[in-house]
Short mmCIF file of C-alpha atoms and ligand atoms in Angstrom, two decimals:
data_model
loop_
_atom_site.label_atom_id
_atom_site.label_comp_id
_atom_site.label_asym_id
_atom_site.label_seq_id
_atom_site.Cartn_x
_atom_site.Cartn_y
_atom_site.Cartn_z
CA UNK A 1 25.85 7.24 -17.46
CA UNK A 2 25.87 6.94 -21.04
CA UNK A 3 23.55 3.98 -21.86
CA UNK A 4 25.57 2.31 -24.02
CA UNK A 5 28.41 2.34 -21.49
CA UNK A 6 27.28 -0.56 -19.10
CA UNK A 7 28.38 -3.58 -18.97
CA UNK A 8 27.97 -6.22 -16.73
CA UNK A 9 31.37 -5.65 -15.34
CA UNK A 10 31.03 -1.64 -14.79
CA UNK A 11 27.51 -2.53 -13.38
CA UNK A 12 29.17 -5.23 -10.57
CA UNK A 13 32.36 -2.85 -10.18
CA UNK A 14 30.14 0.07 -9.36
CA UNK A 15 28.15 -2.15 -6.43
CA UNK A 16 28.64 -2.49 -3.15
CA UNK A 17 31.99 -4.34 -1.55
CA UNK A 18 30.30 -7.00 -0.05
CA UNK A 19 28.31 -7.72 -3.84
CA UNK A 20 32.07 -8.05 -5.35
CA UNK A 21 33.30 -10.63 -2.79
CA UNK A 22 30.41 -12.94 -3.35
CA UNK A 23 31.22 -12.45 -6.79
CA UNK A 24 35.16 -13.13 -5.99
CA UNK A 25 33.30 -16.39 -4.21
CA UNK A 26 31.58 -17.30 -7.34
CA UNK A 27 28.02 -16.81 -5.15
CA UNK A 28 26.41 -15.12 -7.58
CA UNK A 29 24.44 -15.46 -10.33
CA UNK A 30 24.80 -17.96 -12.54
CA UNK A 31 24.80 -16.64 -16.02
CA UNK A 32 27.28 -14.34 -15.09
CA UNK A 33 29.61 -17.90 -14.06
CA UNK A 34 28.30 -19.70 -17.35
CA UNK A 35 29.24 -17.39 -19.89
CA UNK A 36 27.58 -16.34 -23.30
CA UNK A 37 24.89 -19.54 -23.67
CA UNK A 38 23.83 -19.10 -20.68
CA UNK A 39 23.34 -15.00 -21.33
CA UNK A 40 20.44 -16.11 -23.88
CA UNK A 41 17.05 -14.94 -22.15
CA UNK A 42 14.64 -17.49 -20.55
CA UNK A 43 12.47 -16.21 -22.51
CA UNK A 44 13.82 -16.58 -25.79
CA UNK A 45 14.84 -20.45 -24.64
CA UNK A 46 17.77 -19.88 -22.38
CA UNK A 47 18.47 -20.44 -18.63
CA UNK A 48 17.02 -18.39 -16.20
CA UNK A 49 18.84 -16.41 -13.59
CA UNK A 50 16.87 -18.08 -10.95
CA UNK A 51 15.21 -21.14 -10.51
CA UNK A 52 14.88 -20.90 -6.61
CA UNK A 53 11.52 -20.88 -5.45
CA UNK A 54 10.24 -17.68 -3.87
CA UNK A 55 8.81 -17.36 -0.27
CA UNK A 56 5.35 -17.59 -0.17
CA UNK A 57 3.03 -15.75 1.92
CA UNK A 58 1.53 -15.91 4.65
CA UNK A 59 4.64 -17.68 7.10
CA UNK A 60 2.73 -19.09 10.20
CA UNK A 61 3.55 -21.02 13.77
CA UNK A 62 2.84 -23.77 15.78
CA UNK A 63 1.52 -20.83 18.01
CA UNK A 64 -0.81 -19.31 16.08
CA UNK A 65 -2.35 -23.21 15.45
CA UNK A 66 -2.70 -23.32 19.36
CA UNK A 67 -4.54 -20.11 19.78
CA UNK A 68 -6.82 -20.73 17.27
CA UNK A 69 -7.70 -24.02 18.86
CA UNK A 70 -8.73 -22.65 21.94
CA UNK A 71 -10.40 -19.90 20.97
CA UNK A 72 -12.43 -22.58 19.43
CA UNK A 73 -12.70 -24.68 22.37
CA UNK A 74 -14.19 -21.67 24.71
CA UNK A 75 -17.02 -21.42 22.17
CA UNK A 76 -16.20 -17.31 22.49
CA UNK A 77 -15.78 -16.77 18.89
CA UNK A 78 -17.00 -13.13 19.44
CA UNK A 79 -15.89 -10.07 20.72
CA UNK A 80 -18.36 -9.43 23.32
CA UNK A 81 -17.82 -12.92 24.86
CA UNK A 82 -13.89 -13.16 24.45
CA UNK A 83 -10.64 -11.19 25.56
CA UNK A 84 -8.89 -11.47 22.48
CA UNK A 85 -10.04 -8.71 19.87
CA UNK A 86 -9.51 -6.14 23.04
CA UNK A 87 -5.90 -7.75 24.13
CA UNK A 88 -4.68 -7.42 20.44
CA UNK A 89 -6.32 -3.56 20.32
CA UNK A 90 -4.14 -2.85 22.96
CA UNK A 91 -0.91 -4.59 21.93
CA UNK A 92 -1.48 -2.87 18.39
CA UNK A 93 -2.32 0.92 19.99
CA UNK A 94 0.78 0.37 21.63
CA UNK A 95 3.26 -0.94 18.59
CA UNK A 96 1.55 2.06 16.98
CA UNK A 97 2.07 4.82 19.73
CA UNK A 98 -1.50 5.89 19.83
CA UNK A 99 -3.63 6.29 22.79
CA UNK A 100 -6.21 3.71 21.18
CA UNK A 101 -7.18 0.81 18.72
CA UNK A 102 -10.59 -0.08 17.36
CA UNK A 103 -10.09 -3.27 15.54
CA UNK A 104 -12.70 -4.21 12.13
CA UNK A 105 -13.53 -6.95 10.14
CA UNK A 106 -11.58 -5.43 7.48
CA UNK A 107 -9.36 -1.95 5.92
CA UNK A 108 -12.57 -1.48 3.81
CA UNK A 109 -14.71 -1.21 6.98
CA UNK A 110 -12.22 0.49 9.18
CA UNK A 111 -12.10 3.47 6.72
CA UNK A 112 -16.19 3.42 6.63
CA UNK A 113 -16.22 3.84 10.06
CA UNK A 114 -13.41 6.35 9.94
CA UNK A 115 -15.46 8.59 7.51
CA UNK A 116 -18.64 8.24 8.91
CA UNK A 117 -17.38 9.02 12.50
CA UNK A 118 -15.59 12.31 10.95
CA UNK A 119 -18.77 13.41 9.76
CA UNK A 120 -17.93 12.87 6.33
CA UNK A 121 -21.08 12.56 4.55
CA UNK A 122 -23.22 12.48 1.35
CA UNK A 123 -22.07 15.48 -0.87
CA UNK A 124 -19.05 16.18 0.46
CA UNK A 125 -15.17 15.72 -1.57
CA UNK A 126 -12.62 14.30 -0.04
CA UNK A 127 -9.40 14.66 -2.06
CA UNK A 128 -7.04 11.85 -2.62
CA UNK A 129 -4.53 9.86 -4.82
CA UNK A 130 -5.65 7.82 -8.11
CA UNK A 131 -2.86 5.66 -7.68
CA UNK A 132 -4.43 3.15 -4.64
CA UNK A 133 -5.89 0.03 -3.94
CA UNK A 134 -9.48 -0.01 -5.32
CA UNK A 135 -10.75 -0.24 -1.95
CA UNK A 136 -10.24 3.82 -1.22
CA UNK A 137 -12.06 4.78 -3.88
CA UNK A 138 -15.07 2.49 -2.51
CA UNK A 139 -15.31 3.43 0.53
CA UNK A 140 -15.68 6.55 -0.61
CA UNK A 141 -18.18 6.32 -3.02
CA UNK A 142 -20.54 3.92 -0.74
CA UNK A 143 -20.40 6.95 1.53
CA UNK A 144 -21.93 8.65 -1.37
CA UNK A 145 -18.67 11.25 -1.62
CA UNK A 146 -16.95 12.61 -4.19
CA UNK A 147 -13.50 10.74 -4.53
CA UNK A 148 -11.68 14.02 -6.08
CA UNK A 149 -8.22 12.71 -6.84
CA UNK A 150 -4.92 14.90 -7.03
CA UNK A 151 -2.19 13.81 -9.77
CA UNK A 152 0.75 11.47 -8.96
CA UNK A 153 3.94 12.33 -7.90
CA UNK A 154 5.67 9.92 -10.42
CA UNK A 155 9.25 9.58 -8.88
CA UNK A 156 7.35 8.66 -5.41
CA UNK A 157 4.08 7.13 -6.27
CA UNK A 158 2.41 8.73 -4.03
CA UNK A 159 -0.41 11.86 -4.28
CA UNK A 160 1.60 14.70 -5.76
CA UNK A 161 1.58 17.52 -3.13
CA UNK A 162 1.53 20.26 -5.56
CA UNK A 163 -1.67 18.91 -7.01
CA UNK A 164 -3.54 19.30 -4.09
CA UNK A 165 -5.03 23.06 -3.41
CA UNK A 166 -5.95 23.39 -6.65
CA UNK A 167 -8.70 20.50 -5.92
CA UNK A 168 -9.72 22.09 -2.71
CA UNK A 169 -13.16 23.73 -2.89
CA UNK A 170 -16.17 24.88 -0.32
CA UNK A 171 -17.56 21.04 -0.40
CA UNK A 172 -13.91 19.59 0.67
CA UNK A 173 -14.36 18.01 3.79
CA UNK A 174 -11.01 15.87 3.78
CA UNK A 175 -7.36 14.68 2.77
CA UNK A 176 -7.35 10.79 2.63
CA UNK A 177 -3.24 10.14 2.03
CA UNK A 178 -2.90 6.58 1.22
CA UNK A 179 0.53 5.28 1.67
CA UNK A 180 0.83 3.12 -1.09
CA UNK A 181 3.20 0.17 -1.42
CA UNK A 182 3.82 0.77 2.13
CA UNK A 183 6.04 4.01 1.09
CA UNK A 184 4.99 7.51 3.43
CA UNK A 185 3.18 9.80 1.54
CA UNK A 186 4.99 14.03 2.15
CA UNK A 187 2.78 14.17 5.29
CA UNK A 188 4.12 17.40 6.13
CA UNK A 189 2.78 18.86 3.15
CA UNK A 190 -0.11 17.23 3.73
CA UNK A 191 -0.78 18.44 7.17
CA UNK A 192 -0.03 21.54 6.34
CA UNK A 193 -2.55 21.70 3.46
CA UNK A 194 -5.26 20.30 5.80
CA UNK A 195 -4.62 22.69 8.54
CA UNK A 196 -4.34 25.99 6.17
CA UNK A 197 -7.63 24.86 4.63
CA UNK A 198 -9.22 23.33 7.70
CA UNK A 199 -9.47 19.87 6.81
CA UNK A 200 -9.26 16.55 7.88
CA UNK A 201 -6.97 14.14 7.54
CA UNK A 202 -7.84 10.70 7.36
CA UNK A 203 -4.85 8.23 6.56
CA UNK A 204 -5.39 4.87 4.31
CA UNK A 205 -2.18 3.02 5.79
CA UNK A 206 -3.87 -0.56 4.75
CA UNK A 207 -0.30 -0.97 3.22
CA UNK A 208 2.03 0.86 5.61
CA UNK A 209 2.49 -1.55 8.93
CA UNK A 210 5.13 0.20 10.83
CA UNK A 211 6.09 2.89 8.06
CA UNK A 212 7.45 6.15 9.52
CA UNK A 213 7.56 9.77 8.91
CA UNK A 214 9.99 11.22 11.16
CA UNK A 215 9.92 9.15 13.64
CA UNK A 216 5.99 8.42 13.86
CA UNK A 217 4.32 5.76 12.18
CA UNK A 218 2.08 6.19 9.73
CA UNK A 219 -1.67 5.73 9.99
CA UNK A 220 -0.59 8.03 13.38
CA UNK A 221 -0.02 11.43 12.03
CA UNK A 222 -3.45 12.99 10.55
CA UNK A 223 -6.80 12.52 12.74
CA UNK A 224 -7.65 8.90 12.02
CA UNK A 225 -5.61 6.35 10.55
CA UNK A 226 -6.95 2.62 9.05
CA UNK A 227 -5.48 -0.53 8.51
CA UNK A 228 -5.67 -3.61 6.87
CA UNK A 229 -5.06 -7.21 7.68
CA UNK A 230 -6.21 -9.02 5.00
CA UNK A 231 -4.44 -12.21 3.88
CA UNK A 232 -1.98 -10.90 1.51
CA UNK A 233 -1.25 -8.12 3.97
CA UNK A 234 1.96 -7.91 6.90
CA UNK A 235 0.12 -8.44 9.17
CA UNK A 236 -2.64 -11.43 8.20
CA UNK A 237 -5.66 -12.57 9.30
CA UNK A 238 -7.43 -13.64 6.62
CA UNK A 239 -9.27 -10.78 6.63
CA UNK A 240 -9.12 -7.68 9.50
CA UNK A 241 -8.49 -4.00 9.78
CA UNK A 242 -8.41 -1.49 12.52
CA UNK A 243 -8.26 2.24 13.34
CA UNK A 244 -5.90 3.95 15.50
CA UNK A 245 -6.30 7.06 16.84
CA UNK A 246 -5.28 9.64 20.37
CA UNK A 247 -8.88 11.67 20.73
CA UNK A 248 -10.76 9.61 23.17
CA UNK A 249 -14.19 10.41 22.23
CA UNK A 250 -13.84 9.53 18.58
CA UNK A 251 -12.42 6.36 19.50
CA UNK A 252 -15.48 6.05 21.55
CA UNK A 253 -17.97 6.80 18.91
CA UNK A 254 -15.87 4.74 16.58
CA UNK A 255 -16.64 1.85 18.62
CA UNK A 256 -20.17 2.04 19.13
CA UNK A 257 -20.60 2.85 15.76
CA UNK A 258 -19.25 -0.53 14.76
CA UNK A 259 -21.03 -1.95 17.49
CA UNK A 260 -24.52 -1.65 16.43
CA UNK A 261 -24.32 1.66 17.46
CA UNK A 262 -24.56 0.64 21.53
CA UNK A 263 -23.64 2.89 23.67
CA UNK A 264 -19.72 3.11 24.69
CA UNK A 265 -17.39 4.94 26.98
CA UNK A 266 -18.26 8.65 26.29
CA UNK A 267 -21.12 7.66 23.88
CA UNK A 268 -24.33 8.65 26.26
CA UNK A 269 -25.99 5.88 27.71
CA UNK A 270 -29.80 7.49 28.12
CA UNK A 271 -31.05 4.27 25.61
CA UNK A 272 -30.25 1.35 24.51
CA UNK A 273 -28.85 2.43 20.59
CA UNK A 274 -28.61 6.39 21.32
CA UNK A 275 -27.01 6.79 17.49
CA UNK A 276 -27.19 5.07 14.10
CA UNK A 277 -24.39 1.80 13.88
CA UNK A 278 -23.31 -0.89 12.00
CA UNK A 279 -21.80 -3.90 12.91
CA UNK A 280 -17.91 -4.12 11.64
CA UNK A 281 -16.45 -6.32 14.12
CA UNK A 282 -13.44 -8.02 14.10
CA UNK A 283 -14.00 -12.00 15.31
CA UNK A 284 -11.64 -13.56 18.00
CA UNK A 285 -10.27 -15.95 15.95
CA UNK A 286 -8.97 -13.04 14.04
CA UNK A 287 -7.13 -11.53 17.02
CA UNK A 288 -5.53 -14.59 18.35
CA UNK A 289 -3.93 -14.85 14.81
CA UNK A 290 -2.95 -10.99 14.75
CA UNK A 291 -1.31 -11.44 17.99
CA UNK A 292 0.57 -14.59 16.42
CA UNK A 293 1.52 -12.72 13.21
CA UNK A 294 2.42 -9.60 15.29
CA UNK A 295 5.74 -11.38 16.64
CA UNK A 296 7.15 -11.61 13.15
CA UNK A 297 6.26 -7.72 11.76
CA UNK A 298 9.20 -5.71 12.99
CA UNK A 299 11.71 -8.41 11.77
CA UNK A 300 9.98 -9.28 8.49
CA UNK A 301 9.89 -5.52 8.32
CA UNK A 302 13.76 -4.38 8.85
CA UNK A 303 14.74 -7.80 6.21
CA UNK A 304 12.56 -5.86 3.57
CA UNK A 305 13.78 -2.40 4.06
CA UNK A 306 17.19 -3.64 3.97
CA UNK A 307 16.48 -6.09 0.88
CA UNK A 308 14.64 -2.57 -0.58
CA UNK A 309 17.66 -0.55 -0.36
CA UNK A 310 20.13 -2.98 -1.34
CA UNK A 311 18.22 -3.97 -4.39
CA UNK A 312 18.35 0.10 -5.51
CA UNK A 313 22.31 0.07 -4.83
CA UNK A 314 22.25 -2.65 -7.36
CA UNK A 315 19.51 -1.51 -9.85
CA UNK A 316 19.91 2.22 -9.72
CA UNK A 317 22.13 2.93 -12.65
CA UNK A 318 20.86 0.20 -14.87
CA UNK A 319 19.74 2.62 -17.56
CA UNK A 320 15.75 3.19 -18.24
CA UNK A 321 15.36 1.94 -14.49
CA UNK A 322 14.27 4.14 -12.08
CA UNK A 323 14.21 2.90 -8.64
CA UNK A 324 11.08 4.64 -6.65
CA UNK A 325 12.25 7.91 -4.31
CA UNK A 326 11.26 8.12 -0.87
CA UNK A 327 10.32 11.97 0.77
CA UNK A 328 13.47 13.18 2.76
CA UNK A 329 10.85 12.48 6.09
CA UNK A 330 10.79 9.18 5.51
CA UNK A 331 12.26 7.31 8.80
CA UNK A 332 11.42 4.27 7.58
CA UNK A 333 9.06 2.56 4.55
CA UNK A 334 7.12 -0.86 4.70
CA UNK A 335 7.97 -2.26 0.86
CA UNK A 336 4.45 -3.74 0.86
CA UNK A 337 5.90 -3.55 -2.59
CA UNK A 338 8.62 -2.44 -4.61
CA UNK A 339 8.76 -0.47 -7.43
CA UNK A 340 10.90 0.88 -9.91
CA UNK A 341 9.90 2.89 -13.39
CA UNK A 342 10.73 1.16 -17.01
CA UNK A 343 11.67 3.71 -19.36
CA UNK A 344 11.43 1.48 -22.35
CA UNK A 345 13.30 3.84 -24.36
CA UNK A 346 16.64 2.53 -22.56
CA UNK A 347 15.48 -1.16 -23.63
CA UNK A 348 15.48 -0.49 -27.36
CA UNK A 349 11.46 0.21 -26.85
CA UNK A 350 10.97 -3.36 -25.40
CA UNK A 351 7.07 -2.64 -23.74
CA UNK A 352 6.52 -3.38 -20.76
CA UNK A 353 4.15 -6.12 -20.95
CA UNK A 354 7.57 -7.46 -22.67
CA UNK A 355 9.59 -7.07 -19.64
CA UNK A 356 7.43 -8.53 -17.03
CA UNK A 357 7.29 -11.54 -19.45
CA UNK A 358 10.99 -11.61 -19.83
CA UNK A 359 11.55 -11.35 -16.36
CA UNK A 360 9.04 -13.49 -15.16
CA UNK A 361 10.64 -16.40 -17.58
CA UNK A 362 13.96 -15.14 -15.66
CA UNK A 363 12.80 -16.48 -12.07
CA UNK A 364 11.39 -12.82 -11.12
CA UNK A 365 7.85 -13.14 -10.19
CA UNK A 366 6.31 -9.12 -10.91
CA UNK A 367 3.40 -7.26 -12.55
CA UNK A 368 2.67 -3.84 -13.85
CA UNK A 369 -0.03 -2.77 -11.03
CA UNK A 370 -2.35 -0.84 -10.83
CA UNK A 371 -4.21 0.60 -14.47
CA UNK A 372 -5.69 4.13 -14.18
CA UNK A 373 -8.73 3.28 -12.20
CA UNK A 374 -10.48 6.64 -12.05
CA UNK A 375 -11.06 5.67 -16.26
CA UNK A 376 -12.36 2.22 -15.10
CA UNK A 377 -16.34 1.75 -15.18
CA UNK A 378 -16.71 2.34 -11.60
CA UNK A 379 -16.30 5.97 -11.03
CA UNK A 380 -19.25 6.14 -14.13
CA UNK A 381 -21.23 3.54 -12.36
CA UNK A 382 -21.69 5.92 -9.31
CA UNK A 383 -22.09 9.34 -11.01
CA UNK A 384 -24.60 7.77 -12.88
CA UNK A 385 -26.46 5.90 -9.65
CA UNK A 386 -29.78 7.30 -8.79
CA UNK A 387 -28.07 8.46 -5.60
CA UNK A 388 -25.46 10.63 -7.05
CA UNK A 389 -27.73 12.09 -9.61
CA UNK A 390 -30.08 13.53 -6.80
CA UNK A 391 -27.05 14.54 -4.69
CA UNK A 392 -25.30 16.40 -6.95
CA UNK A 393 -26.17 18.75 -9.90
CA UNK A 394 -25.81 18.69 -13.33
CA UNK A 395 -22.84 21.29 -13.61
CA UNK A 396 -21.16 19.57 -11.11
CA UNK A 397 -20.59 16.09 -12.09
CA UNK A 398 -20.22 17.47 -15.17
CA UNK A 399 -17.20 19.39 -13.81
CA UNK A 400 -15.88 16.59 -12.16
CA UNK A 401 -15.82 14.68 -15.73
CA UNK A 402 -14.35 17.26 -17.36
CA UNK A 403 -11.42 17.63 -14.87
CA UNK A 404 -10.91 13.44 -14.30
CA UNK A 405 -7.61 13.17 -15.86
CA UNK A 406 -4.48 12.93 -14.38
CA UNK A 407 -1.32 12.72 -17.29
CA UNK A 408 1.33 11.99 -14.40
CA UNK A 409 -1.04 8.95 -13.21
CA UNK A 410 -1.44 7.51 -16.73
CA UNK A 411 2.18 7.64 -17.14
CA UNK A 412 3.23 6.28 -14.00
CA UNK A 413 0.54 3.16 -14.78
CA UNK A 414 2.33 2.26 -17.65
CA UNK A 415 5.42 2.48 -16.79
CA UNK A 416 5.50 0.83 -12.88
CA UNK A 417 7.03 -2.64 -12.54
CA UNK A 418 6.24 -4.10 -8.87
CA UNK A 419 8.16 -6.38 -7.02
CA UNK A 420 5.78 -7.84 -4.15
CA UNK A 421 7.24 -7.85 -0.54
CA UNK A 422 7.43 -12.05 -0.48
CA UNK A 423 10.86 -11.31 -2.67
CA UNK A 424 12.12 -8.90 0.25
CA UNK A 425 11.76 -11.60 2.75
CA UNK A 426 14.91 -13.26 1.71
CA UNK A 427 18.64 -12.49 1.52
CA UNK A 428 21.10 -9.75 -0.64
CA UNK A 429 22.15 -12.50 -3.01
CA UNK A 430 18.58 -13.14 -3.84
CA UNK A 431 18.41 -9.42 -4.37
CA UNK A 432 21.32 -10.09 -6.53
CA UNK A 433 19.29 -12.52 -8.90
CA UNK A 434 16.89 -9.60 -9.75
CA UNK A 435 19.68 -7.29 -10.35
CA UNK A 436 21.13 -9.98 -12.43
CA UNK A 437 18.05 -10.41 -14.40
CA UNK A 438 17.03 -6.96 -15.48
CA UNK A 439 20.60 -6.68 -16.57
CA UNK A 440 20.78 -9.48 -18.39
CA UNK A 441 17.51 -8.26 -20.39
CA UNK A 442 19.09 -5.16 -20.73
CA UNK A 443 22.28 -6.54 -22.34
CA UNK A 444 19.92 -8.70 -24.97
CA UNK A 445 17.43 -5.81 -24.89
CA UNK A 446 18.29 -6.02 -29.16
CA UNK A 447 17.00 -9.54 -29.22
CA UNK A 448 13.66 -8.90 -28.13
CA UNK A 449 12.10 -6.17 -30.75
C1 LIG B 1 -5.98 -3.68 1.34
C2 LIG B 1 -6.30 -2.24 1.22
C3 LIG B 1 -7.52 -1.67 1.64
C4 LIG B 1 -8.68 -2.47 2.11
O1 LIG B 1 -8.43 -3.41 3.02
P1 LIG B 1 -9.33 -4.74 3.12
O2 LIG B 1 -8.88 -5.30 4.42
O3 LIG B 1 -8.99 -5.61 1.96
O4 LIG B 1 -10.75 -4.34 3.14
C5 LIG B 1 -7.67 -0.30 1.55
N1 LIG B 1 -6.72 0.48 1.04
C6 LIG B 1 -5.55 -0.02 0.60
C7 LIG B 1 -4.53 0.91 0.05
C8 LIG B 1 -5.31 -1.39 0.66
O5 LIG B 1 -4.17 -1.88 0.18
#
C-alpha cells in the first residue's frame, strides 16, 4: 500500500466486519465521531483517543485471600512442613504435560538449578538470544559461563536460527531458547541444531505460560524448561519459578539440589548431604496463591491471543508498522507482550521516543523495551571479574569482544514498541482505541517534526 494512500476510511473499510458495525453503531473511537478538533494529538493539546483506565495487574480472589489465611494459621509456611508447594507441582506438571514439576523461589533460581543440574559449568558457552530479560544473561554468568549470544530474528524477536552454528564451538555445552514476550522461539530448528551438534537444550519460558509449538507447550520441548512467577508475570506470586521436566532422575537431582542438597528419590541416600545444594525453595504461601492464580491462566490467556490477533487485523497495514510474525509452528503464543516494529521513515522520521510519547498522551500506555544489553556494563563487569580472568584466556575473551555485536539486535532495540499484556485483558473495541491512536499519529505524523 502506497503510504500516502491511507486514510482513516480505507484503513476501517479494509478491517474486519464486525470493526465496521461498531463503527455503523457509533462504538468506536471517538475522534473518529468528533471530527477534525478532535483529530489534534493529545500530545500537541488535543483529546485523546482514550481516557479509559487500563486493567491493572495482578487480578486476585476472595479465594486466594482464604488460602493464604490458613496457610498462615497452620504455622506450615514451609515446604517440608506443608502440602501446598507439592499439590501445586503437580497441578502445574500436569497443565504442562510433563511427567514432573520442581517449583523455586524464583525464574532466576529455577534456571540456576537447571544449569547446574545439566552439568553446565565454569568455562563452558551456552549460546542464546541478546534480546531477553536481563535475568538469562545472569544466570549465566553467576554460573561463571560464557553467555555467547546469536543475532535476532527481527520480524520474530526471537534468536535468529540462522545465527546459531556459526557460534557453536568445542566449549558449547548448550542452547538456552528464551521465548520472549511469551512468543515460541523456531524450536524445530532449534532441536535440530542441538541434536546435530549434541547439545542441550535448556528453555527460558519465564514469559511463555501455556505457549505452544505444535501442540506442546513450551518450556516442554528441549531437556529442561524454567519458569517464572514473579509479580508482573501470568501466573503471580509475588515472586516464584519452577522447572518442568519428563527424565525422572534429573527431576530428582533437581530437587535435592535445591534442597540443601538432601538426598531425594533416585539421589543415593548413603549420607545425610551425598552432593553439593542450595536452598531455592518455593514457600507455601507461594503455592496456595499459584493454585489461586492458576484458575484464571487459560482464560486470561485465549482473551490475549484473541485481543493479539485482532489488534494485527487492525494495525497491519498502517504503514511503517510492522506487527511481530509468529514461526508457522506456533499453536499458540502467550502475548506476555506485544510488539510491533516503528519504521519511522513512514511517520515523516517522527523517533521513536516521539511515538511512545505521543501515544502514551493518546491513552496507550507502552515503552520501547529492552536496549542492547550485551553493550551494557554487565557483560564487561564479568569478563573483567577475577573469576573470568583465571577461567578463560587472554585470546579468548578477547575473541568474544571482538565478535559481541549483533546489527539485527541493535536495530530491532530501536525500533520495538511493546504493548504489555494488561491491554490484552480487555475487549476488541479497546483494541480498537490503539488502532485508532497510532492512526491518528500517523495522519498528523507532519505536525510532530
Ligand atoms: C522474569 C524472567 C526471568 C526471571 O524470573 P524471576 O522470577 O524474576 O527471577 C528470566 N527470564 C525471563 C525471560 C524473564 O522474563
Amino acid at each position: 500500500m502506497d503510504e500516502n494512500s491511507v486514510t482513516r476510511r480505507q484503513f476501517l473499510t479494509a478491517a474486519s466486519a464486525g470493526a465496521i458495525a461498531s463503527v455503523a453503531s457509533g462504538a468506536i473511537p471517538a475522534y473518529g465521531k468528533a471530527g477534525k478538533k478532535a483529530g489534534k494529538l493529545a500530545i500537541l493539546g488535543g483529546q485523546p483517543v482514550r481516557t479509559k483506565s487500563w486493567p491493572s495487574w495482578p487480578i486476585w480472589d476472595r479465594s486466594a485471600e482464604e488460602s493464604i489465611l490458613s496457610v498462615l494459621r497452620s504455622g506450615n509456611w514451609y515446604r517440608g512442613r506443608g502440602t501446598k508447594v507439592s499439590e501445586f507441582e503437580q497441578a502445574y506438571a500436569k497443565l504442562m504435560g510433563t511427567r514432573r514439576c520442581l517449583a523455586t523461589a524464583s525464574g532466576t533460581t529455577a534456571l540456576l538449578v537447571a544449569l547446574h543440574i545439566l552439568g553446565i559449568d565454569a568455562g563452558d558457552e551456552v549460546i542464546v538470544s541478546p534480546y531477553t530479560f536481563i535475568a538469562t544473561y545472569n544466570v549465566l554468568f553467576l554460573s561463571k559461563v560464557l553467555p555467547v549470544f546469536a543475532d535476532t530474528d527481527p520480524e520474530t524477536f526471537q534468536i535468529n536460527p540462522d545465527k546459531i552454528e556459526e557460534r557453536i564451538n568445542e566449549n558449547t555445552k548448550a542452547i538456552m531458547p528464551v521465548h520472549i514476550l511469551g512468543l515460541p522461539a523456531n524450536m524445530d530448528r532449534i532441536n535440530a541444531i542441538a541434536q546435530k551438534h549434541n547439545l542441550l537444550v535448556i528453555e527460558d519460558a519465564c514469559q511463555a505460560w501455556l505457549a505452544e509449538w505444535k501442540g506442546k507447550k513450551c518450556g516442554t520441548l528441549g531437556d529442561l524448561g524454567c519458569f517464572s512467577f514473579q509479580n508482573s508475570k501470568h501466573l503471580p506470586a509475588g515472586e516464584g519459578g519452577a522447572i518442568v521436566g519428563n527424565d525422572e532422575e534429573i527431576m530428582d537431582r533437581c530437587y535435592s539440589f535445591h534442597n540443601c542438597g538432601r538426598p531425594y528419590g533416585k539421589v543415593k541416600r548413603t549420607s545425610s548431604y551425598p552432593v553439593r545444594g542450595s536452598n531455592r525453595r518455593m514457600q507455601e504461601f507461594q503455592a496456595v496463591i499459584l493454585m489461586s492464580q492458576m484458575k484464571r491462566l487459560e482464560k486470561d490467556t485465549q482473551t490475549r491471543g484473541e485481543n493479539a490477533h485482532y489488534l494485527t487485523s487492525k494495525i497491519k497495514d498502517i504503514p511503517g508498522i510492522m506487527p511481530h510474525k509468529l514461526y508457522e509452528g506456533v499453536t499458540r503464543a502467550a502475548y506476555h507482550l506485544y510488539p510491533f516494529r516503528y519504521k519511522k521513515e513512514h511517520f515523516n522520521n517522527i523517533p521513536r521516543s516521539k511515538l511512545l510519547a505521543a501515544l502514551g498522551a493518546e491513552g496507550i500506555p507502552c515503552s520501547g523495551g529492552y536496549g542492547p544489553q550485551n553493550k551494557d556494563g554487565l557483560v564487561e563487569d564479568a569478563l573483567n571479574s577475577k573469576g573470568y580472568k583465571r577461567l578463560y584466556s587472554e585470546a579468548r575473551l578477547k575473541r568474544y569482544r571482538r565478535d559481541n555485536h549483533y546489527p539485527d539486535n541493535d536495530q530491532l532495540c530501536q525500533e520495538a514498541v511493546w504493548l504489555s499484556q494488561r491491554l490484552l485483558l480487555t475487549t476488541k473495541k479497546d483494541m480498537d482505541d490503539i488502532a485508532n491512536a497510532i492512526l491518528k499519529i500517523y495522519e498528523n505524523r507532519g505536525k510532530l517534526a
